[in-house]
Amino acid sequence: MTTLTPQRADIAGAVRALAPQLLSLSHDLHDHPELAWREHRSSAVLASTLERAGLAVSRGAHGLPTAFVAHAGTRGPLVVLCCEYDALPGLGHGCGHNVIASAAAGAGAVLAPLAARRGGRVVVLGTPAEEGGGGKIELLARGAFDGAAAALLAHPGPNDQVRATFRAAASWRVAFRGRAAHAAMAPEQGRNALDAALLAYDALRAARPTLAFGDQVTAVLTEGGRAPNVVPDRALLRVMTRAAEARRLPALAAVVRRAADAGALATGCSVAVRPDGPTYREVRSDPWLASRAEVHLRSLGRHPLPPRESDVLTAGSTDLGNVSHLVPALHPKLGIGAVPQHSAEFARAAVSPAGDRAVLDGAALLAHLTLDIWNRT
Ligand SMILES: [Zn+2]
Ligand SMILES: [Zn+2]
């Protein structure tokens, strides 16, 4: 049997006492998925929960309607615990953000009564729109992380990882304009924007084997005409480029540009390539926070995987990356089952017994890390 230090026993007891509330919060968020920037119900539920737990809450914080700030403590090092709560189109909580939000809220509730006594400050920050909108990048620009000693969150994943790898990412809208015409009676008078987009898509596919280790280009066609008897005059490709480091993204932007031009040139259409949201930077994991998280995860009975060079090949991206370049940060993952993120299976896992355990372990982990930072001399 593991012997608990007084601090470890305190946290474990506090999380256990809150467990019914935290799990019902997690399931409630999961049952009401909301897309980026529209998380009105989710942010309201979280804000009220934190207020009831004794934190001072400001809703619509930093001018963002679905952000919030919940804080406790008046002096000492400031730790920002990030809640994410946006869902994915068609997949609900296929990234398990209900777990992230409930773990951070749980840690905030555990820490609030300790803050004054321990000489520390904690902010539970409601960060909207992680899935593409870059809510944390906006919040960073508006000062939400100013003066923070650390920024933390706990994300569910297929495995336990302390230093999870995340790539830098940039998103693009590639809009083709052609000329509409009757598809049967006068196709020669048309300029087919759908054909332009499909050629560009093929050009991106052809470029893939030439990309450097860890670089990636993915695309979807979201507009390509409305009727088969009309030559489509508009088509839209949405493209994401990813790389191990943000400094490689301009080279990938050139790949997108060349593919777009190829499609336009071949069909006589025009094309405009525009950014589709902010650029996400790769995550820098703070080594000291990582070493502390390793200890805590092991004491929770977890077995975090060591980082490998090949992790970059399967890495996603997060807006915490931008924060991590300015504030010491950590984005550990807690395993909830060997299913891919952004899938219906992952959404189910996020409310399974393993998902529930990740909520409670995540709350304990974030509380322990915060106490470590408060106690650090
Ligand atoms: Zn995601
Ligand atoms: Zn996520």
mmCIF file with all atom_site columns, N, CA and C in Angstrom, residues 149-152 162-164 283-296 307 324-325 327-332 369 372-373 376:
data_model
loop_
_atom_site.group_PDB
_atom_site.id
_atom_site.type_symbol
_atom_site.label_atom_id
_atom_site.label_alt_id
_atom_site.label_comp_id
_atom_site.label_asym_id
_atom_site.label_entity_id
_atom_site.label_seq_id
_atom_site.pdbx_PDB_ins_code
_atom_site.Cartn_x
_atom_site.Cartn_y
_atom_site.Cartn_z
_atom_site.occupancy
_atom_site.B_iso_or_equiv
_atom_site.pdbx_formal_charge
_atom_site.auth_seq_id
_atom_site.auth_comp_id
_atom_site.auth_asym_id
_atom_site.auth_atom_id
_atom_site.pdbx_PDB_model_num
ATOM 1   N N  . ALA A 1 149 ? 3.247  32.241 -12.946 1.00 0.00 ? 149 ALA A N  1
ATOM 2   C CA . ALA A 1 149 ? 4.434  31.412 -12.712 1.00 0.00 ? 149 ALA A CA 1
ATOM 3   C C  . ALA A 1 149 ? 4.352  30.134 -13.529 1.00 0.00 ? 149 ALA A C  1
ATOM 4   N N  . ALA A 1 150 ? 3.129  29.728 -13.884 1.00 0.00 ? 150 ALA A N  1
ATOM 5   C CA . ALA A 1 150 ? 2.951  28.520 -14.696 1.00 0.00 ? 150 ALA A CA 1
ATOM 6   C C  . ALA A 1 150 ? 1.552  28.506 -15.285 1.00 0.00 ? 150 ALA A C  1
ATOM 7   N N  . ALA A 1 151 ? 1.433  27.838 -16.427 1.00 0.00 ? 151 ALA A N  1
ATOM 8   C CA . ALA A 1 151 ? 0.134  27.581 -17.055 1.00 0.00 ? 151 ALA A CA 1
ATOM 9   C C  . ALA A 1 151 ? 0.036  26.077 -17.284 1.00 0.00 ? 151 ALA A C  1
ATOM 10  N N  . LEU A 1 152 ? -1.063 25.494 -16.809 1.00 0.00 ? 152 LEU A N  1
ATOM 11  C CA . LEU A 1 152 ? -1.188 24.035 -16.809 1.00 0.00 ? 152 LEU A CA 1
ATOM 12  C C  . LEU A 1 152 ? -2.556 23.609 -17.309 1.00 0.00 ? 152 LEU A C  1
ATOM 13  N N  . VAL A 1 162 ? 3.730  12.771 -19.780 1.00 0.00 ? 162 VAL A N  1
ATOM 14  C CA . VAL A 1 162 ? 4.022  14.013 -19.073 1.00 0.00 ? 162 VAL A CA 1
ATOM 15  C C  . VAL A 1 162 ? 4.396  15.111 -20.062 1.00 0.00 ? 162 VAL A C  1
ATOM 16  N N  . ARG A 1 163 ? 5.313  14.772 -20.982 1.00 0.00 ? 163 ARG A N  1
ATOM 17  C CA . ARG A 1 163 ? 5.756  15.750 -21.988 1.00 0.00 ? 163 ARG A CA 1
ATOM 18  C C  . ARG A 1 163 ? 5.153  15.364 -23.322 1.00 0.00 ? 163 ARG A C  1
ATOM 19  N N  . ALA A 1 164 ? 3.857  15.538 -23.456 1.00 0.00 ? 164 ALA A N  1
ATOM 20  C CA . ALA A 1 164 ? 3.212  15.223 -24.736 1.00 0.00 ? 164 ALA A CA 1
ATOM 21  C C  . ALA A 1 164 ? 3.744  16.183 -25.810 1.00 0.00 ? 164 ALA A C  1
ATOM 22  N N  . VAL A 1 283 ? 4.470  23.125 -28.439 1.00 0.00 ? 283 VAL A N  1
ATOM 23  C CA . VAL A 1 283 ? 4.492  23.232 -26.975 1.00 0.00 ? 283 VAL A CA 1
ATOM 24  C C  . VAL A 1 283 ? 5.917  23.041 -26.463 1.00 0.00 ? 283 VAL A C  1
ATOM 25  N N  . ARG A 1 284 ? 6.337  23.945 -25.594 1.00 0.00 ? 284 ARG A N  1
ATOM 26  C CA . ARG A 1 284 ? 7.577  23.760 -24.831 1.00 0.00 ? 284 ARG A CA 1
ATOM 27  C C  . ARG A 1 284 ? 7.182  23.293 -23.438 1.00 0.00 ? 284 ARG A C  1
ATOM 28  N N  . SER A 1 285 ? 7.575  22.081 -23.090 1.00 0.00 ? 285 SER A N  1
ATOM 29  C CA . SER A 1 285 ? 7.265  21.563 -21.749 1.00 0.00 ? 285 SER A CA 1
ATOM 30  C C  . SER A 1 285 ? 8.341  22.034 -20.781 1.00 0.00 ? 285 SER A C  1
ATOM 31  N N  . ASP A 1 286 ? 7.933  22.636 -19.672 1.00 0.00 ? 286 ASP A N  1
ATOM 32  C CA . ASP A 1 286 ? 8.899  23.078 -18.673 1.00 0.00 ? 286 ASP A CA 1
ATOM 33  C C  . ASP A 1 286 ? 9.501  21.854 -17.978 1.00 0.00 ? 286 ASP A C  1
ATOM 34  N N  . PRO A 1 287 ? 10.836 21.733 -17.970 1.00 0.00 ? 287 PRO A N  1
ATOM 35  C CA . PRO A 1 287 ? 11.450 20.503 -17.433 1.00 0.00 ? 287 PRO A CA 1
ATOM 36  C C  . PRO A 1 287 ? 11.156 20.265 -15.953 1.00 0.00 ? 287 PRO A C  1
ATOM 37  N N  . TRP A 1 288 ? 11.163 21.327 -15.137 1.00 0.00 ? 288 TRP A N  1
ATOM 38  C CA . TRP A 1 288 ? 10.898 21.138 -13.707 1.00 0.00 ? 288 TRP A CA 1
ATOM 39  C C  . TRP A 1 288 ? 9.451  20.708 -13.472 1.00 0.00 ? 288 TRP A C  1
ATOM 40  N N  . LEU A 1 289 ? 8.523  21.354 -14.154 1.00 0.00 ? 289 LEU A N  1
ATOM 41  C CA . LEU A 1 289 ? 7.121  20.938 -14.028 1.00 0.00 ? 289 LEU A CA 1
ATOM 42  C C  . LEU A 1 289 ? 6.949  19.495 -14.492 1.00 0.00 ? 289 LEU A C  1
ATOM 43  N N  . ALA A 1 290 ? 7.659  19.141 -15.561 1.00 0.00 ? 290 ALA A N  1
ATOM 44  C CA . ALA A 1 290 ? 7.551  17.768 -16.083 1.00 0.00 ? 290 ALA A CA 1
ATOM 45  C C  . ALA A 1 290 ? 8.062  16.764 -15.046 1.00 0.00 ? 290 ALA A C  1
ATOM 46  N N  . SER A 1 291 ? 9.168  17.100 -14.375 1.00 0.00 ? 291 SER A N  1
ATOM 47  C CA . SER A 1 291 ? 9.712  16.146 -13.399 1.00 0.00 ? 291 SER A CA 1
ATOM 48  C C  . SER A 1 291 ? 8.767  16.008 -12.204 1.00 0.00 ? 291 SER A C  1
ATOM 49  N N  . ARG A 1 292 ? 8.143  17.104 -11.797 1.00 0.00 ? 292 ARG A N  1
ATOM 50  C CA . ARG A 1 292 ? 7.175  17.021 -10.692 1.00 0.00 ? 292 ARG A CA 1
ATOM 51  C C  . ARG A 1 292 ? 5.930  16.221 -11.116 1.00 0.00 ? 292 ARG A C  1
ATOM 52  N N  . ALA A 1 293 ? 5.465  16.459 -12.352 1.00 0.00 ? 293 ALA A N  1
ATOM 53  C CA . ALA A 1 293 ? 4.267  15.747 -12.838 1.00 0.00 ? 293 ALA A CA 1
ATOM 54  C C  . ALA A 1 293 ? 4.518  14.248 -12.916 1.00 0.00 ? 293 ALA A C  1
ATOM 55  N N  . GLU A 1 294 ? 5.732  13.891 -13.279 1.00 0.00 ? 294 GLU A N  1
ATOM 56  C CA . GLU A 1 294 ? 6.093  12.469 -13.362 1.00 0.00 ? 294 GLU A CA 1
ATOM 57  C C  . GLU A 1 294 ? 5.915  11.809 -11.983 1.00 0.00 ? 294 GLU A C  1
ATOM 58  N N  . VAL A 1 295 ? 6.423  12.480 -10.956 1.00 0.00 ? 295 VAL A N  1
ATOM 59  C CA . VAL A 1 295 ? 6.298  11.954 -9.584  1.00 0.00 ? 295 VAL A CA 1
ATOM 60  C C  . VAL A 1 295 ? 4.823  11.794 -9.209  1.00 0.00 ? 295 VAL A C  1
ATOM 61  N N  . HIS A 1 296 ? 4.049  12.830 -9.490  1.00 0.00 ? 296 HIS A N  1
ATOM 62  C CA . HIS A 1 296 ? 2.632  12.795 -9.074  1.00 0.00 ? 296 HIS A CA 1
ATOM 63  C C  . HIS A 1 296 ? 1.850  11.735 -9.841  1.00 0.00 ? 296 HIS A C  1
ATOM 64  N N  . PRO A 1 307 ? 9.069  10.416 -23.592 1.00 0.00 ? 307 PRO A N  1
ATOM 65  C CA . PRO A 1 307 ? 8.945  11.015 -24.921 1.00 0.00 ? 307 PRO A CA 1
ATOM 66  C C  . PRO A 1 307 ? 9.879  10.337 -25.920 1.00 0.00 ? 307 PRO A C  1
ATOM 67  N N  . SER A 1 324 ? 3.113  28.592 -23.944 1.00 0.00 ? 324 SER A N  1
ATOM 68  C CA . SER A 1 324 ? 4.298  27.924 -23.389 1.00 0.00 ? 324 SER A CA 1
ATOM 69  C C  . SER A 1 324 ? 5.609  28.587 -23.805 1.00 0.00 ? 324 SER A C  1
ATOM 70  N N  . HIS A 1 325 ? 5.562  29.474 -24.812 1.00 0.00 ? 325 HIS A N  1
ATOM 71  C CA . HIS A 1 325 ? 6.773  30.206 -25.196 1.00 0.00 ? 325 HIS A CA 1
ATOM 72  C C  . HIS A 1 325 ? 6.999  31.430 -24.310 1.00 0.00 ? 325 HIS A C  1
ATOM 73  N N  . VAL A 1 327 ? 5.352  31.564 -20.866 1.00 0.00 ? 327 VAL A N  1
ATOM 74  C CA . VAL A 1 327 ? 5.105  31.199 -19.468 1.00 0.00 ? 327 VAL A CA 1
ATOM 75  C C  . VAL A 1 327 ? 5.513  29.735 -19.309 1.00 0.00 ? 327 VAL A C  1
ATOM 76  N N  . PRO A 1 328 ? 6.179  29.355 -18.205 1.00 0.00 ? 328 PRO A N  1
ATOM 77  C CA . PRO A 1 328 ? 6.460  27.920 -18.001 1.00 0.00 ? 328 PRO A CA 1
ATOM 78  C C  . PRO A 1 328 ? 5.147  27.135 -18.053 1.00 0.00 ? 328 PRO A C  1
ATOM 79  N N  . ALA A 1 329 ? 5.121  26.064 -18.833 1.00 0.00 ? 329 ALA A N  1
ATOM 80  C CA . ALA A 1 329 ? 3.848  25.382 -19.067 1.00 0.00 ? 329 ALA A CA 1
ATOM 81  C C  . ALA A 1 329 ? 4.037  23.880 -19.147 1.00 0.00 ? 329 ALA A C  1
ATOM 82  N N  . LEU A 1 330 ? 2.944  23.178 -18.924 1.00 0.00 ? 330 LEU A N  1
ATOM 83  C CA . LEU A 1 330 ? 2.940  21.727 -19.087 1.00 0.00 ? 330 LEU A CA 1
ATOM 84  C C  . LEU A 1 330 ? 1.549  21.303 -19.554 1.00 0.00 ? 330 LEU A C  1
ATOM 85  N N  . HIS A 1 331 ? 1.531  20.357 -20.492 1.00 0.00 ? 331 HIS A N  1
ATOM 86  C CA . HIS A 1 331 ? 0.287  19.860 -21.091 1.00 0.00 ? 331 HIS A CA 1
ATOM 87  C C  . HIS A 1 331 ? 0.324  18.334 -21.049 1.00 0.00 ? 331 HIS A C  1
ATOM 88  N N  . PRO A 1 332 ? 0.262  17.760 -19.823 1.00 0.00 ? 332 PRO A N  1
ATOM 89  C CA . PRO A 1 332 ? 0.309  16.297 -19.738 1.00 0.00 ? 332 PRO A CA 1
ATOM 90  C C  . PRO A 1 332 ? -0.971 15.675 -20.290 1.00 0.00 ? 332 PRO A C  1
ATOM 91  N N  . LEU A 1 369 ? 0.696  20.019 -8.555  1.00 0.00 ? 369 LEU A N  1
ATOM 92  C CA . LEU A 1 369 ? 1.654  20.875 -9.271  1.00 0.00 ? 369 LEU A CA 1
ATOM 93  C C  . LEU A 1 369 ? 1.550  22.320 -8.782  1.00 0.00 ? 369 LEU A C  1
ATOM 94  N N  . ASP A 1 372 ? 3.286  22.578 -5.541  1.00 0.00 ? 372 ASP A N  1
ATOM 95  C CA . ASP A 1 372 ? 4.738  22.565 -5.785  1.00 0.00 ? 372 ASP A CA 1
ATOM 96  C C  . ASP A 1 372 ? 5.231  23.969 -6.146  1.00 0.00 ? 372 ASP A C  1
ATOM 97  N N  . ILE A 1 373 ? 4.476  24.641 -7.011  1.00 0.00 ? 373 ILE A N  1
ATOM 98  C CA . ILE A 1 373 ? 4.890  25.973 -7.471  1.00 0.00 ? 373 ILE A CA 1
ATOM 99  C C  . ILE A 1 373 ? 4.770  26.980 -6.319  1.00 0.00 ? 373 ILE A C  1
ATOM 100 N N  . ARG A 1 376 ? 7.715  26.377 -4.019  1.00 0.00 ? 376 ARG A N  1
ATOM 101 C CA . ARG A 1 376 ? 9.063  26.451 -4.591  1.00 0.00 ? 376 ARG A CA 1
ATOM 102 C C  . ARG A 1 376 ? 9.768  27.699 -4.092  1.00 0.00 ? 376 ARG A C  1
#
